[in-house]
């Protein structure tokens, strides 16, 4: 595998930015992020059980954070809605 030096102007580098949101906006975005993650992995052929397990693993940072904040029942309800 070729080694690539880090380029601060690389357009494919992921960057996060804090954004001030109201509580309602934050809840709306949380729902959208959750559903998007579930939809994306379902199109890859993941089962509902595989997706639920992903939300429980710290390796998957955003899904894990959502599960920690909203709880497993929330994740199950969103998975059921998508499937």
XYZ file of C-alpha atoms in Angstrom:
83
model
C 0.000 0.000 0.000
C 1.372 3.416 -0.924
C 2.034 5.923 1.801
C 0.525 9.359 1.390
C 1.667 12.420 3.281
C -1.048 14.357 5.058
C -2.310 17.293 3.060
C -4.237 19.941 5.027
C -6.129 20.897 1.855
C -7.211 17.332 1.000
C -10.893 17.592 -0.017
C -11.569 14.028 1.197
C -10.480 14.678 4.779
C -13.445 14.512 7.158
C -13.905 17.627 9.259
C -16.400 18.240 12.013
C -17.713 21.611 13.075
C -19.744 22.570 16.125
C -23.036 24.243 15.314
C -25.320 25.977 17.792
C -28.797 24.407 17.680
C -31.960 24.740 19.673
C -33.117 21.629 21.536
C -35.793 21.057 18.887
C -33.318 21.371 16.041
C -30.895 19.008 17.774
C -33.650 16.406 18.197
C -34.692 16.739 14.556
C -31.106 16.299 13.361
C -30.597 13.304 15.672
C -33.615 11.584 14.094
C -32.345 12.365 10.601
C -28.812 11.112 11.352
C -30.163 7.919 12.907
C -32.475 7.149 9.997
C -29.751 7.943 7.458
C -27.289 5.559 9.124
C -29.919 2.807 9.247
C -30.949 3.348 5.619
C -27.351 3.407 4.409
C -26.418 0.114 6.049
C -29.693 -1.549 5.060
C -28.864 -0.804 1.407
C -25.567 -2.618 1.964
C -27.536 -5.727 2.912
C -27.169 -5.476 6.688
C -30.012 -7.034 8.676
C -31.852 -5.125 11.382
C -29.952 -7.148 14.015
C -26.589 -6.285 12.485
C -27.512 -2.598 12.428
C -28.685 -2.668 16.049
C -25.401 -4.288 17.081
C -23.479 -1.570 15.249
C -25.187 1.068 17.412
C -23.919 -0.776 20.515
C -20.240 -0.847 19.512
C -17.915 2.073 20.396
C -15.944 1.414 17.179
C -18.841 3.040 15.272
C -18.549 6.413 16.946
C -21.653 8.257 15.772
C -24.102 5.335 15.989
C -22.690 4.486 19.429
C -23.075 8.093 20.606
C -26.682 8.132 19.399
C -27.427 4.882 21.244
C -25.803 6.203 24.426
C -27.874 9.390 24.295
C -31.215 8.010 23.103
C -31.203 4.398 24.301
C -31.637 1.015 22.661
C -35.448 1.248 22.441
C -35.124 4.427 20.386
C -32.746 2.659 17.985
C -35.070 -0.344 17.707
C -38.032 1.907 16.903
C -36.079 3.730 14.187
C -34.879 0.438 12.698
C -38.461 -0.872 12.628
C -39.571 2.319 10.913
C -36.932 1.977 8.180
C -37.394 -1.768 7.660
